[in-house]
mmCIF file of C-alpha atoms in Angstrom:
data_model
loop_
_atom_site.group_PDB
_atom_site.id
_atom_site.type_symbol
_atom_site.label_atom_id
_atom_site.label_comp_id
_atom_site.label_asym_id
_atom_site.label_seq_id
_atom_site.Cartn_x
_atom_site.Cartn_y
_atom_site.Cartn_z
ATOM 1 C CA UNK J 1 116.319 81.710 -110.428
ATOM 2 C CA UNK J 2 117.528 85.824 -110.272
ATOM 3 C CA UNK J 3 115.011 85.829 -107.839
ATOM 4 C CA UNK J 4 117.042 83.033 -105.514
ATOM 5 C CA UNK J 5 119.933 84.824 -106.358
ATOM 6 C CA UNK J 6 118.365 88.368 -106.056
ATOM 7 C CA UNK J 7 116.651 87.507 -102.415
ATOM 8 C CA UNK J 8 119.370 85.488 -101.728
ATOM 9 C CA UNK J 9 116.698 82.465 -101.059
ATOM 10 C CA UNK J 10 117.451 79.196 -100.004
ATOM 11 C CA UNK J 11 115.284 76.057 -98.898
ATOM 12 C CA UNK J 12 113.158 73.933 -101.751
ATOM 13 C CA UNK J 13 111.962 75.645 -104.992
ATOM 14 C CA UNK J 14 110.019 74.504 -108.093
ATOM 15 C CA UNK J 15 110.088 75.477 -111.178
ATOM 16 C CA UNK J 16 107.605 74.624 -113.799
ATOM 17 C CA UNK J 17 108.305 74.569 -117.283
ATOM 18 C CA UNK J 18 105.822 74.188 -120.339
ATOM 19 C CA UNK J 19 105.810 73.041 -123.652
ATOM 20 C CA UNK J 20 108.145 74.957 -125.685
ATOM 21 C CA UNK J 21 111.748 76.524 -126.861
ATOM 22 C CA UNK J 22 112.958 78.579 -124.223
ATOM 23 C CA UNK J 23 116.690 80.355 -126.022
ATOM 24 C CA UNK J 24 118.570 81.806 -123.495
ATOM 25 C CA UNK J 25 120.966 81.057 -120.832
ATOM 26 C CA UNK J 26 120.299 79.691 -117.367
ATOM 27 C CA UNK J 27 122.965 80.351 -114.264
ATOM 28 C CA UNK J 28 122.182 80.136 -110.738
ATOM 29 C CA UNK J 29 124.776 80.024 -107.444
ATOM 30 C CA UNK J 30 123.841 79.781 -103.848
ATOM 31 C CA UNK J 31 122.655 77.027 -101.610
ATOM 32 C CA UNK J 32 119.229 76.159 -102.785
ATOM 33 C CA UNK J 33 117.148 73.362 -103.950
ATOM 34 C CA UNK J 34 115.738 73.507 -107.277
ATOM 35 C CA UNK J 35 114.068 71.346 -109.066
ATOM 36 C CA UNK J 36 113.305 72.396 -112.671
ATOM 37 C CA UNK J 37 110.358 70.279 -114.411
ATOM 38 C CA UNK J 38 109.528 69.967 -118.104
ATOM 39 C CA UNK J 39 105.138 70.200 -117.718
ATOM 40 C CA UNK J 40 105.336 68.133 -120.826
ATOM 41 C CA UNK J 41 104.322 64.206 -121.885
ATOM 42 C CA UNK J 42 107.641 63.704 -124.166
ATOM 43 C CA UNK J 43 110.290 60.768 -123.875
ATOM 44 C CA UNK J 44 113.736 62.355 -122.526
ATOM 45 C CA UNK J 45 111.876 65.543 -122.117
ATOM 46 C CA UNK J 46 112.268 66.466 -126.027
ATOM 47 C CA UNK J 47 109.002 69.199 -125.996
ATOM 48 C CA UNK J 48 110.685 71.190 -123.619
ATOM 49 C CA UNK J 49 113.591 72.983 -125.280
ATOM 50 C CA UNK J 50 116.253 75.081 -122.988
ATOM 51 C CA UNK J 51 118.899 76.320 -126.168
ATOM 52 C CA UNK J 52 121.682 78.583 -126.670
ATOM 53 C CA UNK J 53 125.458 78.783 -127.995
ATOM 54 C CA UNK J 54 128.329 79.567 -126.061
ATOM 55 C CA UNK J 55 132.078 78.775 -126.371
ATOM 56 C CA UNK J 56 135.275 79.686 -124.717
ATOM 57 C CA UNK J 57 135.357 81.999 -127.141
ATOM 58 C CA UNK J 58 132.043 83.900 -125.874
ATOM 59 C CA UNK J 59 132.096 85.986 -122.989
ATOM 60 C CA UNK J 60 127.790 85.760 -122.507
ATOM 61 C CA UNK J 61 128.620 83.447 -119.229
ATOM 62 C CA UNK J 62 131.122 84.815 -117.772
ATOM 63 C CA UNK J 63 129.974 88.134 -117.227
ATOM 64 C CA UNK J 64 126.490 86.721 -115.994
ATOM 65 C CA UNK J 65 128.305 84.796 -113.645
ATOM 66 C CA UNK J 66 130.546 87.797 -113.121
ATOM 67 C CA UNK J 67 127.319 89.998 -112.334
ATOM 68 C CA UNK J 68 126.524 87.325 -108.990
ATOM 69 C CA UNK J 69 130.132 87.326 -107.568
ATOM 70 C CA UNK J 70 131.290 84.459 -110.057
ATOM 71 C CA UNK J 71 135.134 84.603 -111.743
ATOM 72 C CA UNK J 72 136.227 81.858 -112.330
ATOM 73 C CA UNK J 73 135.159 77.927 -113.440
ATOM 74 C CA UNK J 74 134.607 77.187 -116.673
ATOM 75 C CA UNK J 75 132.094 79.790 -119.035
ATOM 76 C CA UNK J 76 131.656 77.734 -121.653
ATOM 77 C CA UNK J 77 128.327 75.904 -120.968
ATOM 78 C CA UNK J 78 124.798 77.117 -122.103
ATOM 79 C CA UNK J 79 123.799 76.235 -118.274
ATOM 80 C CA UNK J 80 125.903 76.803 -115.021
ATOM 81 C CA UNK J 81 124.963 76.424 -111.258
ATOM 82 C CA UNK J 82 127.675 76.631 -108.736
ATOM 83 C CA UNK J 83 127.837 77.322 -104.600
ATOM 84 C CA UNK J 84 126.556 74.300 -102.742
ATOM 85 C CA UNK J 85 122.985 74.068 -104.426
ATOM 86 C CA UNK J 86 120.988 70.477 -105.367
ATOM 87 C CA UNK J 87 119.342 70.790 -108.843
ATOM 88 C CA UNK J 88 116.694 68.110 -109.840
ATOM 89 C CA UNK J 89 116.173 68.343 -113.718
ATOM 90 C CA UNK J 90 113.435 66.266 -115.261
ATOM 91 C CA UNK J 91 111.527 66.274 -118.445
ATOM 92 C CA UNK J 92 113.487 68.900 -120.076
ATOM 93 C CA UNK J 93 115.933 69.510 -122.848
ATOM 94 C CA UNK J 94 119.076 71.180 -122.250
ATOM 95 C CA UNK J 95 121.340 72.308 -125.772
ATOM 96 C CA UNK J 96 124.224 74.125 -126.521
ATOM 97 C CA UNK J 97 123.833 74.418 -130.024
ATOM 98 C CA UNK J 98 127.283 75.760 -130.200
ATOM 99 C CA UNK J 99 129.183 74.372 -133.575
ATOM 100 C CA UNK J 100 132.837 73.789 -134.180
ATOM 101 C CA UNK J 101 131.927 75.018 -138.084
ATOM 102 C CA UNK J 102 131.257 78.566 -136.598
ATOM 103 C CA UNK J 103 135.154 79.286 -136.823
ATOM 104 C CA UNK J 104 135.498 82.203 -134.887
ATOM 105 C CA UNK J 105 138.580 81.083 -132.546
ATOM 106 C CA UNK J 106 136.696 79.123 -129.718
ATOM 107 C CA UNK J 107 137.595 75.827 -128.223
ATOM 108 C CA UNK J 108 135.941 73.622 -129.443
ATOM 109 C CA UNK J 109 134.794 73.080 -125.519
ATOM 110 C CA UNK J 110 130.753 73.826 -125.060
ATOM 111 C CA UNK J 111 128.821 72.719 -122.653
ATOM 112 C CA UNK J 112 125.272 71.917 -122.341
ATOM 113 C CA UNK J 113 125.105 71.754 -118.300
ATOM 114 C CA UNK J 114 127.949 73.292 -115.952
ATOM 115 C CA UNK J 115 127.510 71.671 -112.364
ATOM 116 C CA UNK J 116 129.634 73.242 -110.167
ATOM 117 C CA UNK J 117 128.570 72.704 -107.003
ATOM 118 C CA UNK J 118 129.056 70.835 -104.563
ATOM 119 C CA UNK J 119 125.427 69.698 -104.208
ATOM 120 C CA UNK J 120 123.774 67.023 -105.213
ATOM 121 C CA UNK J 121 122.158 66.247 -108.873
ATOM 122 C CA UNK J 122 119.690 64.778 -110.918
ATOM 123 C CA UNK J 123 118.209 64.301 -113.730
ATOM 124 C CA UNK J 124 114.900 61.888 -115.239
ATOM 125 C CA UNK J 125 113.701 61.563 -118.687
ATOM 126 C CA UNK J 126 115.886 64.501 -119.979
ATOM 127 C CA UNK J 127 118.175 65.476 -122.711
ATOM 128 C CA UNK J 128 121.477 67.143 -122.988
ATOM 129 C CA UNK J 129 122.964 67.873 -126.393
ATOM 130 C CA UNK J 130 126.833 69.319 -127.404
ATOM 131 C CA UNK J 131 129.694 67.829 -129.374
ATOM 132 C CA UNK J 132 132.950 68.181 -126.723
ATOM 133 C CA UNK J 133 132.040 68.200 -123.262
ATOM 134 C CA UNK J 134 128.559 67.755 -123.081
ATOM 135 C CA UNK J 135 128.319 67.539 -119.368
ATOM 136 C CA UNK J 136 131.009 68.996 -116.721
ATOM 137 C CA UNK J 137 129.772 67.883 -113.452
ATOM 138 C CA UNK J 138 131.282 68.991 -110.588
ATOM 139 C CA UNK J 139 133.605 69.552 -107.299
ATOM 140 C CA UNK J 140 134.899 66.899 -105.390
ATOM 141 C CA UNK J 141 132.552 66.103 -103.085
ATOM 142 C CA UNK J 142 129.741 66.380 -105.490
ATOM 143 C CA UNK J 143 127.349 63.334 -105.962
ATOM 144 C CA UNK J 144 125.234 62.598 -109.633
ATOM 145 C CA UNK J 145 122.700 60.079 -110.553
ATOM 146 C CA UNK J 146 121.388 59.993 -114.476
ATOM 147 C CA UNK J 147 118.387 57.728 -114.900
ATOM 148 C CA UNK J 148 116.823 57.008 -118.078
ATOM 149 C CA UNK J 149 118.115 59.729 -120.088
ATOM 150 C CA UNK J 150 119.739 60.954 -123.694
ATOM 151 C CA UNK J 151 123.088 62.079 -123.322
ATOM 152 C CA UNK J 152 124.996 63.051 -126.735
ATOM 153 C CA UNK J 153 128.397 64.724 -127.592
ATOM 154 C CA UNK J 154 131.418 63.259 -129.359
ATOM 155 C CA UNK J 155 134.717 63.809 -127.050
ATOM 156 C CA UNK J 156 135.176 63.911 -123.120
ATOM 157 C CA UNK J 157 131.503 63.996 -123.657
ATOM 158 C CA UNK J 158 131.260 63.285 -119.529
ATOM 159 C CA UNK J 159 134.087 64.492 -117.146
ATOM 160 C CA UNK J 160 134.617 66.554 -114.019
ATOM 161 C CA UNK J 161 135.833 65.813 -111.219
ATOM 162 C CA UNK J 162 133.288 64.836 -108.998
ATOM 163 C CA UNK J 163 132.511 61.720 -106.077
ATOM 164 C CA UNK J 164 130.223 59.722 -108.395
ATOM 165 C CA UNK J 165 128.425 60.141 -111.434
ATOM 166 C CA UNK J 166 125.462 56.897 -111.924
ATOM 167 C CA UNK J 167 124.094 56.608 -115.231
ATOM 168 C CA UNK J 168 121.875 54.383 -115.490
ATOM 169 C CA UNK J 169 119.588 52.903 -117.844
ATOM 170 C CA UNK J 170 120.087 55.711 -120.572
ATOM 171 C CA UNK J 171 120.753 56.329 -124.114
ATOM 172 C CA UNK J 172 124.342 58.015 -124.774
ATOM 173 C CA UNK J 173 124.737 58.570 -128.082
ATOM 174 C CA UNK J 174 128.402 59.036 -129.612
ATOM 175 C CA UNK J 175 127.964 61.973 -131.848
ATOM 176 C CA UNK J 176 130.073 61.665 -136.034
ATOM 177 C CA UNK J 177 128.963 64.799 -137.710
ATOM 178 C CA UNK J 178 131.738 67.048 -136.673
ATOM 179 C CA UNK J 179 134.694 64.320 -135.358
ATOM 180 C CA UNK J 180 134.710 60.894 -135.865
ATOM 181 C CA UNK J 181 136.703 60.439 -132.978
ATOM 182 C CA UNK J 182 134.705 60.262 -130.102
ATOM 183 C CA UNK J 183 135.665 59.405 -126.463
ATOM 184 C CA UNK J 184 132.546 58.538 -123.750
ATOM 185 C CA UNK J 185 134.483 59.722 -120.643
ATOM 186 C CA UNK J 186 137.424 61.909 -119.287
ATOM 187 C CA UNK J 187 136.558 60.897 -115.478
ATOM 188 C CA UNK J 188 139.046 62.992 -113.318
ATOM 189 C CA UNK J 189 138.035 62.269 -110.102
ATOM 190 C CA UNK J 190 140.361 62.512 -107.697
ATOM 191 C CA UNK J 191 143.045 60.117 -107.221
ATOM 192 C CA UNK J 192 144.151 60.104 -103.825
ATOM 193 C CA UNK J 193 143.894 56.243 -102.239
ATOM 194 C CA UNK J 194 140.201 57.094 -101.258
ATOM 195 C CA UNK J 195 138.353 58.109 -104.369
ATOM 196 C CA UNK J 196 135.087 57.466 -104.890
ATOM 197 C CA UNK J 197 133.111 55.417 -108.221
ATOM 198 C CA UNK J 198 134.409 58.705 -110.400
ATOM 199 C CA UNK J 199 132.138 58.149 -113.787
ATOM 200 C CA UNK J 200 130.134 54.749 -113.823
ATOM 201 C CA UNK J 201 128.207 53.853 -116.922
ATOM 202 C CA UNK J 202 125.578 50.865 -115.776
ATOM 203 C CA UNK J 203 123.037 49.520 -118.005
ATOM 204 C CA UNK J 204 122.794 52.004 -120.828
ATOM 205 C CA UNK J 205 122.224 51.537 -124.390
ATOM 206 C CA UNK J 206 125.296 53.429 -126.134
ATOM 207 C CA UNK J 207 124.536 54.375 -129.903
ATOM 208 C CA UNK J 208 127.407 54.302 -132.408
ATOM 209 C CA UNK J 209 126.957 55.849 -135.472
ATOM 210 C CA UNK J 210 128.874 54.876 -138.831
ATOM 211 C CA UNK J 211 131.958 56.851 -139.373
ATOM 212 C CA UNK J 212 132.653 56.944 -135.504
ATOM 213 C CA UNK J 213 135.826 55.482 -133.659
ATOM 214 C CA UNK J 214 134.898 54.889 -130.312
ATOM 215 C CA UNK J 215 137.197 54.332 -126.887
ATOM 216 C CA UNK J 216 135.331 54.657 -123.632
ATOM 217 C CA UNK J 217 137.480 57.518 -121.754
ATOM 218 C CA UNK J 218 140.718 58.415 -122.313
ATOM 219 C CA UNK J 219 143.423 60.452 -120.311
ATOM 220 C CA UNK J 220 143.233 63.946 -120.670
ATOM 221 C CA UNK J 221 145.387 64.951 -117.540
ATOM 222 C CA UNK J 222 144.573 63.500 -114.064
ATOM 223 C CA UNK J 223 142.077 60.798 -115.014
ATOM 224 C CA UNK J 224 141.568 57.735 -112.411
ATOM 225 C CA UNK J 225 138.241 56.709 -111.578
ATOM 226 C CA UNK J 226 135.465 55.152 -114.448
ATOM 227 C CA UNK J 227 133.967 52.101 -114.958
ATOM 228 C CA UNK J 228 131.464 50.925 -118.373
ATOM 229 C CA UNK J 229 128.978 47.974 -116.988
ATOM 230 C CA UNK J 230 126.622 45.968 -118.525
ATOM 231 C CA UNK J 231 126.080 48.013 -121.649
ATOM 232 C CA UNK J 232 125.072 47.405 -125.138
ATOM 233 C CA UNK J 233 126.475 49.067 -127.601
ATOM 234 C CA UNK J 234 124.467 48.930 -131.778
ATOM 235 C CA UNK J 235 125.729 50.595 -134.640
ATOM 236 C CA UNK J 236 128.428 49.957 -137.227
ATOM 237 C CA UNK J 237 130.853 52.944 -135.696
ATOM 238 C CA UNK J 238 133.718 51.052 -134.401
ATOM 239 C CA UNK J 239 134.521 50.146 -130.728
ATOM 240 C CA UNK J 240 138.925 50.829 -130.768
ATOM 241 C CA UNK J 241 139.832 47.380 -129.324
ATOM 242 C CA UNK J 242 142.093 48.450 -126.629
ATOM 243 C CA UNK J 243 138.392 50.009 -124.994
ATOM 244 C CA UNK J 244 140.714 53.167 -123.638
ATOM 245 C CA UNK J 245 142.451 55.627 -125.793
ATOM 246 C CA UNK J 246 145.090 56.462 -122.527
ATOM 247 C CA UNK J 247 146.227 54.412 -119.460
ATOM 248 C CA UNK J 248 144.686 56.663 -115.979
ATOM 249 C CA UNK J 249 146.338 58.363 -114.044
ATOM 250 C CA UNK J 250 146.363 56.025 -111.472
ATOM 251 C CA UNK J 251 145.935 52.358 -110.574
ATOM 252 C CA UNK J 252 145.169 51.360 -107.054
ATOM 253 C CA UNK J 253 144.021 47.305 -105.998
ATOM 254 C CA UNK J 254 141.928 47.174 -102.551
ATOM 255 C CA UNK J 255 142.780 44.521 -100.318
ATOM 256 C CA UNK J 256 141.391 42.030 -102.311
ATOM 257 C CA UNK J 257 143.382 42.414 -105.375
ATOM 258 C CA UNK J 258 140.804 43.852 -106.969
ATOM 259 C CA UNK J 259 140.719 47.314 -109.032
ATOM 260 C CA UNK J 260 139.818 49.635 -106.803
ATOM 261 C CA UNK J 261 140.692 53.184 -108.597
ATOM 262 C CA UNK J 262 141.764 52.803 -112.973
ATOM 263 C CA UNK J 263 139.557 52.120 -115.907
ATOM 264 C CA UNK J 264 137.003 49.356 -115.215
ATOM 265 C CA UNK J 265 134.490 47.268 -117.563
ATOM 266 C CA UNK J 266 132.484 44.486 -117.357
ATOM 267 C CA UNK J 267 129.782 42.367 -119.159
ATOM 268 C CA UNK J 268 129.633 45.308 -121.995
ATOM 269 C CA UNK J 269 127.650 43.539 -125.344
ATOM 270 C CA UNK J 270 128.897 45.017 -128.835
ATOM 271 C CA UNK J 271 126.188 44.948 -131.126
#
């Protein structure tokens, strides 16, 4: 990644990563199409671990980004991709190991992946681990597809301003080891009448451990559109009867009278 930025390279590049543990931050800004692929064989890419602890009280990612001319946005993540790049992640685990118990004065927000690019993102057979805000997905215009991945977090752990982020046949684990409240998403998709689909959870397995109170999502300031469909929720925790902790920022119906912008759920199964 440093080489691509140093030489201002464009085009498509594949980085193959052998099984092991890599303790480091990853940062990239530019327009290349990048594929990071683990060469292991484990389900969800658990034998290729890229891990670091970083939060809003650490200047590590900020310093790294500043060195490459990026001075704004979210510096809390353990990995961050900027610019107009496209990214494919396959057979890898990305973890932000920051914990609330650190008591370092930080916000508890600590993304595993900050995808601030307006390009496209695809993740396959990969794992994303953190607590609050595990995945930050993009800018207006960005499109993402997570297929057969494992995502774990507690508060707003899938969030962002993307046009659309589709999660399909994933395992979504609502953690309960640091807080008893879990909100899967805070969509913040655009509020205009021509808004795209925002966050879409389709055909997923949602795991709800004991002691956790789960809401699908909540309004965290400008939430607009998200949907959860054909998903199965398992485990002894509690899915709250109201489903959404607070209303989205805007409702818009289409010509047929159906909800085009807002929160939607359909054909989900509890236990």
